[in-house]
Amino acid sequence: MLDHSRRHLNSSNNRGSLRARTPAVHRHGLYLDFEGEGVRSGATQCPEPHLAGVYRPAVEKSIGGSYTAYLFNKSWRPVKNGCRYRAVQVELRRFLWDLIAEAKAENRTIFYWTEHEHSVVRSLECPRLLAAFEEVSLNVKPAARRKINRKKLPLSDEDPKMLNNYLRALKPNLPAVSSPKIGPAESCRRIDRYCSRPTRWRRWDQRQKDVAAALIEYNREDCLALYRVAKATL
């Protein structure tokens, strides 16, 4: 089905396999990041996210790419209408199946950071979906750690966001992700409240619009930072 050579990369810390081992492997990626309320204290299951971002680098060029926000809550239509980037409302499982199909059809790999994205898919309790996701996805963090250890690069823990620490170690001249004033979990809860009444985006006040815009921008920066770490690692 796939038309160019690849080398599978397996490790105890990674369930997936790296599918496109070309000099431009990072450009054959779909860079995925979820946002949601996270696992609450005492809970054992990861709640479904409110949105996902996917960054798609230009495959045939060394620069350029596109970001899309996927909104999983039907009530978030005002956010879709007010988003400055391309935004799509879709059911979570449909989104995942479509992303997997895209990865297979275009010989791309779904890249993600840490265990969170994998745990979201696993929590849906669909073995077929989980197996399909694992076949075309890769957790970038173990590979980034190996690269840092091999190069003996300093890895700080001063930033509570570990993705920023890895980015600074591998690409110190690139900008780090800026966390929103209101954290992503609380932003999701507030947007749920804003959307609980049938109001249009233009009727939201500026404070409400700023919360939604900052959350989307934070997700976009996460996707771009993940791409930059993968570019420096793979």
PDB file of C-alpha atoms in Angstrom:
ATOM      1  CA  MET A   1       0.000   0.000   0.000  1.00  0.00           C
ATOM      2  CA  LEU A   2       2.777   2.422   0.950  1.00  0.00           C
ATOM      3  CA  ASP A   3       5.244   3.235  -1.727  1.00  0.00           C
ATOM      4  CA  HIS A   4       8.545   4.132  -0.130  1.00  0.00           C
ATOM      5  CA  SER A   5      10.877   2.406   2.257  1.00  0.00           C
ATOM      6  CA  ARG A   6      10.541   2.732   6.022  1.00  0.00           C
ATOM      7  CA  ARG A   7      12.269   1.428   9.111  1.00  0.00           C
ATOM      8  CA  HIS A   8      10.279   0.546  12.170  1.00  0.00           C
ATOM      9  CA  LEU A   9      11.433   2.003  15.453  1.00  0.00           C
ATOM     10  CA  ASN A  10      10.255   0.127  18.511  1.00  0.00           C
ATOM     11  CA  SER A  11      11.168   0.543  22.162  1.00  0.00           C
ATOM     12  CA  SER A  12       9.777  -0.355  25.566  1.00  0.00           C
ATOM     13  CA  ASN A  13       8.741   3.262  26.003  1.00  0.00           C
ATOM     14  CA  ASN A  14       6.926   3.509  22.687  1.00  0.00           C
ATOM     15  CA  ARG A  15       4.012   1.427  21.431  1.00  0.00           C
ATOM     16  CA  GLY A  16       3.954   2.785  17.909  1.00  0.00           C
ATOM     17  CA  SER A  17       6.321   2.536  14.993  1.00  0.00           C
ATOM     18  CA  LEU A  18       7.984   5.215  12.944  1.00  0.00           C
ATOM     19  CA  ARG A  19       6.671   4.688   9.477  1.00  0.00           C
ATOM     20  CA  ALA A  20       8.474   7.111   7.170  1.00  0.00           C
ATOM     21  CA  ARG A  21      12.231   6.973   7.773  1.00  0.00           C
ATOM     22  CA  THR A  22      13.342   9.477   5.155  1.00  0.00           C
ATOM     23  CA  PRO A  23      15.734  12.435   5.584  1.00  0.00           C
ATOM     24  CA  ALA A  24      12.603  14.602   5.904  1.00  0.00           C
ATOM     25  CA  VAL A  25      10.782  12.278   8.317  1.00  0.00           C
ATOM     26  CA  HIS A  26       9.585  15.205  10.400  1.00  0.00           C
ATOM     27  CA  ARG A  27       7.721  16.627   7.395  1.00  0.00           C
ATOM     28  CA  HIS A  28       5.816  13.347   7.014  1.00  0.00           C
ATOM     29  CA  GLY A  29       4.146  13.902  10.366  1.00  0.00           C
ATOM     30  CA  LEU A  30       0.725  14.788  11.713  1.00  0.00           C
ATOM     31  CA  TYR A  31       1.428  16.587  14.991  1.00  0.00           C
ATOM     32  CA  LEU A  32      -1.357  15.923  17.467  1.00  0.00           C
ATOM     33  CA  ASP A  33      -2.151  17.626  20.756  1.00  0.00           C
ATOM     34  CA  PHE A  34      -5.308  17.345  22.875  1.00  0.00           C
ATOM     35  CA  GLU A  35      -6.728  19.918  25.288  1.00  0.00           C
ATOM     36  CA  GLY A  36      -9.230  19.132  28.006  1.00  0.00           C
ATOM     37  CA  GLU A  37      -9.868  19.121  31.715  1.00  0.00           C
ATOM     38  CA  GLY A  38      -7.346  16.362  32.431  1.00  0.00           C
ATOM     39  CA  VAL A  39      -7.609  13.597  34.983  1.00  0.00           C
ATOM     40  CA  ARG A  40      -9.084  14.834  38.241  1.00  0.00           C
ATOM     41  CA  SER A  41      -7.599  13.856  41.589  1.00  0.00           C
ATOM     42  CA  GLY A  42      -8.708  10.377  42.558  1.00  0.00           C
ATOM     43  CA  ALA A  43     -10.028   9.555  39.087  1.00  0.00           C
ATOM     44  CA  THR A  44      -8.766   6.489  37.243  1.00  0.00           C
ATOM     45  CA  GLN A  45      -9.903   7.281  33.710  1.00  0.00           C
ATOM     46  CA  CYS A  46      -8.887  10.057  31.364  1.00  0.00           C
ATOM     47  CA  PRO A  47     -11.902  12.199  30.396  1.00  0.00           C
ATOM     48  CA  GLU A  48     -12.525  12.905  26.743  1.00  0.00           C
ATOM     49  CA  PRO A  49     -10.751  16.035  25.496  1.00  0.00           C
ATOM     50  CA  HIS A  50     -12.581  19.141  24.367  1.00  0.00           C
ATOM     51  CA  LEU A  51     -10.418  19.769  21.339  1.00  0.00           C
ATOM     52  CA  ALA A  52      -7.410  18.593  19.374  1.00  0.00           C
ATOM     53  CA  GLY A  53      -4.954  20.462  17.249  1.00  0.00           C
ATOM     54  CA  VAL A  54      -3.117  18.970  14.294  1.00  0.00           C
ATOM     55  CA  TYR A  55      -0.176  20.625  12.568  1.00  0.00           C
ATOM     56  CA  ARG A  56       0.584  19.387   9.054  1.00  0.00           C
ATOM     57  CA  PRO A  57       3.994  20.422   7.699  1.00  0.00           C
ATOM     58  CA  ALA A  58       4.372  20.938   3.977  1.00  0.00           C
ATOM     59  CA  VAL A  59       5.761  17.605   2.753  1.00  0.00           C
ATOM     60  CA  GLU A  60       7.470  18.852  -0.405  1.00  0.00           C
ATOM     61  CA  LYS A  61       8.909  22.074   1.067  1.00  0.00           C
ATOM     62  CA  SER A  62      11.348  22.803   3.874  1.00  0.00           C
ATOM     63  CA  ILE A  63       9.075  25.476   5.346  1.00  0.00           C
ATOM     64  CA  GLY A  64       5.367  26.005   5.724  1.00  0.00           C
ATOM     65  CA  GLY A  65       2.457  24.024   7.034  1.00  0.00           C
ATOM     66  CA  SER A  66      -1.088  24.318   8.309  1.00  0.00           C
ATOM     67  CA  TYR A  67      -2.810  24.054  11.670  1.00  0.00           C
ATOM     68  CA  THR A  68      -6.378  22.882  12.237  1.00  0.00           C
ATOM     69  CA  ALA A  69      -8.385  22.875  15.471  1.00  0.00           C
ATOM     70  CA  TYR A  70     -10.913  20.058  15.940  1.00  0.00           C
ATOM     71  CA  LEU A  71     -13.721  20.769  18.414  1.00  0.00           C
ATOM     72  CA  PHE A  72     -15.476  17.762  19.958  1.00  0.00           C
ATOM     73  CA  ASN A  73     -18.292  19.506  21.821  1.00  0.00           C
ATOM     74  CA  LYS A  74     -21.302  20.393  19.658  1.00  0.00           C
ATOM     75  CA  SER A  75     -22.044  23.436  21.809  1.00  0.00           C
ATOM     76  CA  TRP A  76     -18.659  24.969  20.884  1.00  0.00           C
ATOM     77  CA  ARG A  77     -19.989  26.294  17.576  1.00  0.00           C
ATOM     78  CA  PRO A  78     -19.298  29.930  18.610  1.00  0.00           C
ATOM     79  CA  VAL A  79     -15.629  28.979  19.111  1.00  0.00           C
ATOM     80  CA  LYS A  80     -15.522  27.492  15.616  1.00  0.00           C
ATOM     81  CA  ASN A  81     -17.056  30.627  14.142  1.00  0.00           C
ATOM     82  CA  GLY A  82     -14.645  32.921  15.967  1.00  0.00           C
ATOM     83  CA  CYS A  83     -11.465  30.894  15.448  1.00  0.00           C
ATOM     84  CA  ARG A  84      -8.747  32.674  13.466  1.00  0.00           C
ATOM     85  CA  TYR A  85      -7.471  29.298  12.191  1.00  0.00           C
ATOM     86  CA  ARG A  86      -9.267  26.529  10.356  1.00  0.00           C
ATOM     87  CA  ALA A  87     -11.645  24.836  12.801  1.00  0.00           C
ATOM     88  CA  VAL A  88     -13.795  21.725  12.411  1.00  0.00           C
ATOM     89  CA  GLN A  89     -16.524  20.347  14.663  1.00  0.00           C
ATOM     90  CA  VAL A  90     -16.391  16.557  14.739  1.00  0.00           C
ATOM     91  CA  GLU A  91     -17.025  13.635  17.079  1.00  0.00           C
ATOM     92  CA  LEU A  92     -13.841  12.383  18.772  1.00  0.00           C
ATOM     93  CA  ARG A  93     -13.911   8.833  17.436  1.00  0.00           C
ATOM     94  CA  ARG A  94     -14.677  10.021  13.908  1.00  0.00           C
ATOM     95  CA  PHE A  95     -11.750  12.442  14.175  1.00  0.00           C
ATOM     96  CA  LEU A  96      -9.368   9.670  15.205  1.00  0.00           C
ATOM     97  CA  TRP A  97     -10.475   7.271  12.484  1.00  0.00           C
ATOM     98  CA  ASP A  98     -10.129  10.038   9.881  1.00  0.00           C
ATOM     99  CA  LEU A  99      -6.666  10.985  11.149  1.00  0.00           C
ATOM    100  CA  ILE A 100      -5.544   7.345  11.059  1.00  0.00           C
ATOM    101  CA  ALA A 101      -6.898   6.988   7.515  1.00  0.00           C
ATOM    102  CA  GLU A 102      -5.033  10.140   6.483  1.00  0.00           C
ATOM    103  CA  ALA A 103      -1.797   8.813   7.975  1.00  0.00           C
ATOM    104  CA  LYS A 104      -2.145   5.521   6.122  1.00  0.00           C
ATOM    105  CA  ALA A 105      -3.164   7.059   2.791  1.00  0.00           C
ATOM    106  CA  GLU A 106      -0.369   9.665   2.809  1.00  0.00           C
ATOM    107  CA  ASN A 107       2.320   7.539   4.492  1.00  0.00           C
ATOM    108  CA  ARG A 108       2.484   9.890   7.455  1.00  0.00           C
ATOM    109  CA  THR A 109       3.076   9.259  11.151  1.00  0.00           C
ATOM    110  CA  ILE A 110       0.922  10.730  13.919  1.00  0.00           C
ATOM    111  CA  PHE A 111       3.382  12.261  16.371  1.00  0.00           C
ATOM    112  CA  TYR A 112       2.407  13.136  19.941  1.00  0.00           C
ATOM    113  CA  TRP A 113       4.094  14.122  23.216  1.00  0.00           C
ATOM    114  CA  THR A 114       4.142  11.874  26.301  1.00  0.00           C
ATOM    115  CA  GLU A 115       1.520   9.305  27.218  1.00  0.00           C
ATOM    116  CA  HIS A 116      -1.508  11.591  27.334  1.00  0.00           C
ATOM    117  CA  GLU A 117      -2.639  11.275  23.720  1.00  0.00           C
ATOM    118  CA  HIS A 118      -2.281   7.498  23.848  1.00  0.00           C
ATOM    119  CA  SER A 119      -4.261   7.349  27.102  1.00  0.00           C
ATOM    120  CA  VAL A 120      -7.078   9.358  25.508  1.00  0.00           C
ATOM    121  CA  VAL A 121      -7.393   6.784  22.731  1.00  0.00           C
ATOM    122  CA  ARG A 122      -7.083   3.882  25.178  1.00  0.00           C
ATOM    123  CA  SER A 123      -9.824   5.341  27.401  1.00  0.00           C
ATOM    124  CA  LEU A 124     -12.318   5.056  24.534  1.00  0.00           C
ATOM    125  CA  GLU A 125     -12.223   1.270  25.124  1.00  0.00           C
ATOM    126  CA  CYS A 126     -12.212   0.347  21.465  1.00  0.00           C
ATOM    127  CA  PRO A 127      -9.415  -2.209  20.880  1.00  0.00           C
ATOM    128  CA  ARG A 128      -9.652  -1.875  17.105  1.00  0.00           C
ATOM    129  CA  LEU A 129      -9.249   1.903  17.253  1.00  0.00           C
ATOM    130  CA  LEU A 130      -6.347   1.649  19.713  1.00  0.00           C
ATOM    131  CA  ALA A 131      -4.523  -0.914  17.563  1.00  0.00           C
ATOM    132  CA  ALA A 132      -4.995   1.208  14.448  1.00  0.00           C
ATOM    133  CA  PHE A 133      -3.716   4.309  16.274  1.00  0.00           C
ATOM    134  CA  GLU A 134      -0.657   2.484  17.611  1.00  0.00           C
ATOM    135  CA  GLU A 135       0.187   1.243  14.115  1.00  0.00           C
ATOM    136  CA  VAL A 136       0.616   4.765  12.729  1.00  0.00           C
ATOM    137  CA  SER A 137       1.685   6.827  15.750  1.00  0.00           C
ATOM    138  CA  LEU A 138       4.808   7.618  17.742  1.00  0.00           C
ATOM    139  CA  ASN A 139       5.462   9.170  21.139  1.00  0.00           C
ATOM    140  CA  VAL A 140       8.276  11.652  20.433  1.00  0.00           C
ATOM    141  CA  LYS A 141       9.440  12.123  24.024  1.00  0.00           C
ATOM    142  CA  PRO A 142      11.473   8.861  24.420  1.00  0.00           C
ATOM    143  CA  ALA A 143      13.318   9.543  21.150  1.00  0.00           C
ATOM    144  CA  ALA A 144      13.991  13.147  22.226  1.00  0.00           C
ATOM    145  CA  ARG A 145      15.365  11.968  25.569  1.00  0.00           C
ATOM    146  CA  ARG A 146      17.678   9.501  23.841  1.00  0.00           C
ATOM    147  CA  LYS A 147      18.935  12.276  21.563  1.00  0.00           C
ATOM    148  CA  ILE A 148      19.598  14.569  24.516  1.00  0.00           C
ATOM    149  CA  ASN A 149      21.412  11.809  26.433  1.00  0.00           C
ATOM    150  CA  ARG A 150      23.467  10.824  23.404  1.00  0.00           C
ATOM    151  CA  LYS A 151      24.531  14.418  22.735  1.00  0.00           C
ATOM    152  CA  LYS A 152      25.002  15.091  26.472  1.00  0.00           C
ATOM    153  CA  LEU A 153      22.814  18.190  26.214  1.00  0.00           C
ATOM    154  CA  PRO A 154      21.704  20.003  29.377  1.00  0.00           C
ATOM    155  CA  LEU A 155      18.039  19.371  30.165  1.00  0.00           C
ATOM    156  CA  SER A 156      16.569  21.852  32.601  1.00  0.00           C
ATOM    157  CA  ASP A 157      13.483  21.307  34.720  1.00  0.00           C
ATOM    158  CA  GLU A 158      12.928  25.003  35.473  1.00  0.00           C
ATOM    159  CA  ASP A 159       9.851  25.203  33.234  1.00  0.00           C
ATOM    160  CA  PRO A 160       6.872  23.207  34.560  1.00  0.00           C
ATOM    161  CA  LYS A 161       6.040  22.453  30.921  1.00  0.00           C
ATOM    162  CA  MET A 162       8.535  19.734  29.991  1.00  0.00           C
ATOM    163  CA  LEU A 163       8.016  20.216  26.269  1.00  0.00           C
ATOM    164  CA  ASN A 164       9.571  23.667  26.658  1.00  0.00           C
ATOM    165  CA  ASN A 165      12.586  22.216  28.492  1.00  0.00           C
ATOM    166  CA  TYR A 166      13.166  19.706  25.698  1.00  0.00           C
ATOM    167  CA  LEU A 167      12.758  22.400  23.063  1.00  0.00           C
ATOM    168  CA  ARG A 168      15.294  24.643  24.818  1.00  0.00           C
ATOM    169  CA  ALA A 169      17.774  21.763  25.054  1.00  0.00           C
ATOM    170  CA  LEU A 170      17.462  20.785  21.391  1.00  0.00           C
ATOM    171  CA  LYS A 171      16.698  24.158  19.790  1.00  0.00           C
ATOM    172  CA  PRO A 172      17.656  26.896  22.266  1.00  0.00           C
ATOM    173  CA  ASN A 173      17.080  29.739  19.802  1.00  0.00           C
ATOM    174  CA  LEU A 174      13.451  28.857  19.090  1.00  0.00           C
ATOM    175  CA  PRO A 175      10.562  30.360  21.089  1.00  0.00           C
ATOM    176  CA  ALA A 176       8.999  28.318  23.873  1.00  0.00           C
ATOM    177  CA  VAL A 177       5.275  27.747  24.279  1.00  0.00           C
ATOM    178  CA  SER A 178       3.573  30.582  26.169  1.00  0.00           C
ATOM    179  CA  SER A 179       1.070  29.319  28.714  1.00  0.00           C
ATOM    180  CA  PRO A 180      -2.238  31.200  28.806  1.00  0.00           C
ATOM    181  CA  LYS A 181      -3.122  33.255  31.871  1.00  0.00           C
ATOM    182  CA  ILE A 182      -6.005  30.879  32.454  1.00  0.00           C
ATOM    183  CA  GLY A 183      -4.833  27.269  32.262  1.00  0.00           C
ATOM    184  CA  PRO A 184      -6.185  24.981  29.530  1.00  0.00           C
ATOM    185  CA  ALA A 185      -8.321  22.877  31.892  1.00  0.00           C
ATOM    186  CA  GLU A 186     -10.013  25.918  33.420  1.00  0.00           C
ATOM    187  CA  SER A 187     -10.332  27.494  29.960  1.00  0.00           C
ATOM    188  CA  CYS A 188     -12.238  24.424  28.769  1.00  0.00           C
ATOM    189  CA  ARG A 189     -14.568  24.608  31.761  1.00  0.00           C
ATOM    190  CA  ARG A 190     -15.217  28.309  31.204  1.00  0.00           C
ATOM    191  CA  ILE A 191     -15.886  27.857  27.505  1.00  0.00           C
ATOM    192  CA  ASP A 192     -18.362  25.097  28.368  1.00  0.00           C
ATOM    193  CA  ARG A 193     -20.185  27.634  30.540  1.00  0.00           C
ATOM    194  CA  TYR A 194     -20.043  30.314  27.851  1.00  0.00           C
ATOM    195  CA  CYS A 195     -21.505  27.861  25.329  1.00  0.00           C
ATOM    196  CA  SER A 196     -24.232  26.606  27.662  1.00  0.00           C
ATOM    197  CA  ARG A 197     -26.452  29.414  26.378  1.00  0.00           C
ATOM    198  CA  PRO A 198     -27.266  29.607  22.657  1.00  0.00           C
ATOM    199  CA  THR A 199     -25.370  32.771  21.861  1.00  0.00           C
ATOM    200  CA  ARG A 200     -23.358  33.676  18.792  1.00  0.00           C
ATOM    201  CA  TRP A 201     -19.653  34.510  18.833  1.00  0.00           C
ATOM    202  CA  ARG A 202     -20.331  38.158  18.052  1.00  0.00           C
ATOM    203  CA  ARG A 203     -22.388  38.398  21.241  1.00  0.00           C
ATOM    204  CA  TRP A 204     -19.581  37.164  23.461  1.00  0.00           C
ATOM    205  CA  ASP A 205     -17.804  39.858  25.448  1.00  0.00           C
ATOM    206  CA  GLN A 206     -14.098  40.448  24.907  1.00  0.00           C
ATOM    207  CA  ARG A 207     -13.086  38.549  28.028  1.00  0.00           C
ATOM    208  CA  GLN A 208     -14.891  35.438  26.824  1.00  0.00           C
ATOM    209  CA  LYS A 209     -13.404  35.729  23.341  1.00  0.00           C
ATOM    210  CA  ASP A 210      -9.921  36.126  24.817  1.00  0.00           C
ATOM    211  CA  VAL A 211     -10.255  32.881  26.809  1.00  0.00           C
ATOM    212  CA  ALA A 212     -11.205  30.903  23.692  1.00  0.00           C
ATOM    213  CA  ALA A 213      -8.586  32.557  21.475  1.00  0.00           C
ATOM    214  CA  ALA A 214      -5.809  31.981  24.051  1.00  0.00           C
ATOM    215  CA  LEU A 215      -6.703  28.285  24.374  1.00  0.00           C
ATOM    216  CA  ILE A 216      -6.578  27.745  20.602  1.00  0.00           C
ATOM    217  CA  GLU A 217      -3.315  29.663  20.322  1.00  0.00           C
ATOM    218  CA  TYR A 218      -1.794  27.627  23.166  1.00  0.00           C
ATOM    219  CA  ASN A 219      -2.774  24.404  21.413  1.00  0.00           C
ATOM    220  CA  ARG A 220      -1.316  25.636  18.137  1.00  0.00           C
ATOM    221  CA  GLU A 221       1.977  26.545  19.835  1.00  0.00           C
ATOM    222  CA  ASP A 222       2.075  23.083  21.432  1.00  0.00           C
ATOM    223  CA  CYS A 223       1.713  21.451  18.016  1.00  0.00           C
ATOM    224  CA  LEU A 224       4.460  23.646  16.542  1.00  0.00           C
ATOM    225  CA  ALA A 225       6.794  22.982  19.487  1.00  0.00           C
ATOM    226  CA  LEU A 226       6.227  19.245  19.083  1.00  0.00           C
ATOM    227  CA  TYR A 227       7.085  19.554  15.386  1.00  0.00           C
ATOM    228  CA  ARG A 228      10.296  21.437  16.224  1.00  0.00           C
ATOM    229  CA  VAL A 229      11.356  18.842  18.796  1.00  0.00           C
ATOM    230  CA  ALA A 230      10.653  16.046  16.308  1.00  0.00           C
ATOM    231  CA  LYS A 231      12.595  17.877  13.606  1.00  0.00           C
ATOM    232  CA  ALA A 232      15.603  18.102  15.917  1.00  0.00           C
ATOM    233  CA  THR A 233      15.244  14.491  17.062  1.00  0.00           C
ATOM    234  CA  LEU A 234      14.246  12.214  14.181  1.00  0.00           C
TER     235      LEU A 234
END
